[in-house]
CSV table of C-alpha atoms in Angstrom, one decimal:
chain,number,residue,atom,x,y,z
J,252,UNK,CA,-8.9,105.2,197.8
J,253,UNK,CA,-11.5,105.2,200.1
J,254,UNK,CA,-13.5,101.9,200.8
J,255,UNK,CA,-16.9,100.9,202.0
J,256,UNK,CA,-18.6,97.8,202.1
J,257,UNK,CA,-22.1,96.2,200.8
J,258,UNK,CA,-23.9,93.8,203.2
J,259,UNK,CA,-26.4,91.2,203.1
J,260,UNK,CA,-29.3,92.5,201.7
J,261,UNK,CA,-27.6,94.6,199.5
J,262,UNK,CA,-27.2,97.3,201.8
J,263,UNK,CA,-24.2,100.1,201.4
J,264,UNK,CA,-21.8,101.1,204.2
J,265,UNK,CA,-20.5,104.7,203.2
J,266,UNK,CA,-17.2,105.7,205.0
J,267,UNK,CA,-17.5,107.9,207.9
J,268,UNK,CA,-15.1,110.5,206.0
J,269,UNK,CA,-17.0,110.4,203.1
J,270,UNK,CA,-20.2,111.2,205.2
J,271,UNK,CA,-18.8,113.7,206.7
J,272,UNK,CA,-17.6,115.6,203.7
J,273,UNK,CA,-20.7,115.3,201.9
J,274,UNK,CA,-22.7,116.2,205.2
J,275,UNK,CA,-24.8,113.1,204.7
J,276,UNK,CA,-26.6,111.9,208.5
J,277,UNK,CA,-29.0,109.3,208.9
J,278,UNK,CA,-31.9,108.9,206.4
J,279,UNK,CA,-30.4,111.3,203.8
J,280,UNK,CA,-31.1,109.8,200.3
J,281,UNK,CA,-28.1,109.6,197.8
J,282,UNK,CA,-28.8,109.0,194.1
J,283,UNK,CA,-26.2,106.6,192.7
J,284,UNK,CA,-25.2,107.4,188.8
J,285,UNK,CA,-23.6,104.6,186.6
J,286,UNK,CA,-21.0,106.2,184.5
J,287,UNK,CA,-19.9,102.7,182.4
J,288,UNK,CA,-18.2,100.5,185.1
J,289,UNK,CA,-17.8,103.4,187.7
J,290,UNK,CA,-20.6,104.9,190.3
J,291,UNK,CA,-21.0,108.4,191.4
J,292,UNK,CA,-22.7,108.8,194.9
J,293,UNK,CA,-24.8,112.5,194.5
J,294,UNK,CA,-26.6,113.6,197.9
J,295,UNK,CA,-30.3,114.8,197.2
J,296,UNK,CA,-31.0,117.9,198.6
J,297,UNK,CA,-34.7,117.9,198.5
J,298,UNK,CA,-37.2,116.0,196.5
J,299,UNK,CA,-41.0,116.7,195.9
J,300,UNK,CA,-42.2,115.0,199.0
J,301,UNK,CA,-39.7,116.7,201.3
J,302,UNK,CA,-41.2,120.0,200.0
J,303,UNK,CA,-44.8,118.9,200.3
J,304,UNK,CA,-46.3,121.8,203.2
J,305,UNK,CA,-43.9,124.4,201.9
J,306,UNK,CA,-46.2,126.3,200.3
J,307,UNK,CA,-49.4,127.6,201.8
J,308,UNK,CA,-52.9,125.7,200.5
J,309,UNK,CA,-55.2,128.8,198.9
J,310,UNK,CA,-58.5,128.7,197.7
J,311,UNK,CA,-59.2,126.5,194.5
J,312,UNK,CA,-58.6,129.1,191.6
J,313,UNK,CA,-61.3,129.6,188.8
J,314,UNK,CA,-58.8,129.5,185.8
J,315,UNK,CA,-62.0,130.0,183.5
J,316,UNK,CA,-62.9,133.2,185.1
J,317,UNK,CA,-59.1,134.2,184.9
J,318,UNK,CA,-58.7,133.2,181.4
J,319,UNK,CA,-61.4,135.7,180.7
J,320,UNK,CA,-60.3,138.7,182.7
J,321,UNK,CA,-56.8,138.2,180.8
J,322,UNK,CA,-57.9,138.3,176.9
Protein backbone atom coordinates (compact mmCIF):
# COMPACT_ATOMS: atom_id res chain seq x y z
CA UNK A 1 0.00 0.00 0.00
CA UNK A 2 1.19 3.09 -1.00
CA UNK A 3 0.30 6.34 0.99
CA UNK A 4 -0.09 10.01 0.31
CA UNK A 5 -1.37 12.70 2.25
CA UNK A 6 -4.16 15.56 1.97
CA UNK A 7 -3.25 19.04 3.44
CA UNK A 8 -4.90 22.07 4.52
CA UNK A 9 -6.86 23.22 1.91
CA UNK A 10 -7.77 20.07 0.74
CA UNK A 11 -4.87 19.71 -1.37
CA UNK A 12 -3.45 16.00 -2.44
CA UNK A 13 0.24 14.82 -2.02
CA UNK A 14 0.66 11.94 -4.67
CA UNK A 15 3.73 9.62 -3.81
CA UNK A 16 6.78 10.25 -5.81
CA UNK A 17 6.53 6.43 -7.05
CA UNK A 18 3.24 6.70 -8.05
CA UNK A 19 4.17 9.94 -10.14
CA UNK A 20 6.62 8.43 -11.61
CA UNK A 21 4.82 5.39 -12.85
CA UNK A 22 2.00 7.28 -14.12
CA UNK A 23 4.49 9.96 -15.70
CA UNK A 24 2.56 12.68 -13.96
CA UNK A 25 5.00 16.21 -13.56
CA UNK A 26 3.86 19.41 -12.34
CA UNK A 27 0.55 20.81 -13.50
CA UNK A 28 -0.74 17.59 -15.05
CA UNK A 29 -4.43 17.18 -14.28
CA UNK A 30 -5.78 13.80 -12.83
CA UNK A 31 -9.41 12.98 -12.80
CA UNK A 32 -10.39 11.27 -9.62
CA UNK A 33 -13.31 8.44 -10.10
CA UNK A 34 -15.44 7.33 -7.03
CA UNK A 35 -16.05 3.66 -7.30
CA UNK A 36 -18.36 3.29 -3.78
CA UNK A 37 -15.86 3.97 -0.91
CA UNK A 38 -12.66 3.57 -3.10
CA UNK A 39 -10.96 6.38 -5.66
CA UNK A 40 -9.26 5.77 -8.81
CA UNK A 41 -6.63 8.46 -9.80
CA UNK A 42 -6.79 8.57 -14.07
CA UNK A 43 -4.10 11.00 -15.66
CA UNK A 44 -5.78 13.20 -18.44
CA UNK A 45 -3.95 13.10 -21.44
CA UNK A 46 -5.41 16.09 -23.26
CA UNK A 47 -8.53 18.03 -22.82
CA UNK A 48 -10.26 20.48 -25.25
CA UNK A 49 -8.31 23.53 -24.11
CA UNK A 50 -4.92 21.83 -24.32
CA UNK A 51 -5.80 21.18 -27.99
CA UNK A 52 -7.13 24.61 -28.65
CA UNK A 53 -4.28 25.92 -31.79
CA UNK A 54 -3.96 22.46 -33.02
CA UNK A 55 -5.74 22.84 -35.91
CA UNK A 56 -5.21 25.58 -38.40
CA UNK A 57 -8.11 28.57 -38.46
CA UNK A 58 -9.55 28.45 -42.38
CA UNK A 59 -11.93 30.68 -43.87
CA UNK A 60 -15.54 30.74 -42.50
CA UNK A 61 -17.33 27.98 -44.67
CA UNK A 62 -20.71 28.76 -46.56
CA UNK A 63 -22.52 25.51 -45.44
CA UNK A 64 -25.55 26.91 -47.56
CA UNK A 65 -23.69 27.00 -50.60
CA UNK A 66 -22.22 23.46 -49.81
CA UNK A 67 -25.50 22.06 -48.94
CA UNK A 68 -26.47 22.93 -52.38
CA UNK A 69 -23.55 21.67 -54.43
CA UNK A 70 -24.14 18.22 -52.44
CA UNK A 71 -28.01 17.43 -53.32
Amino acid sequence: MIIGKVGRRGQLTVPRSVRRSLNLEEGDRIAFIQQGDQVILQPLTSTLLDLRGSIPVTEPQDFDAIREQVI
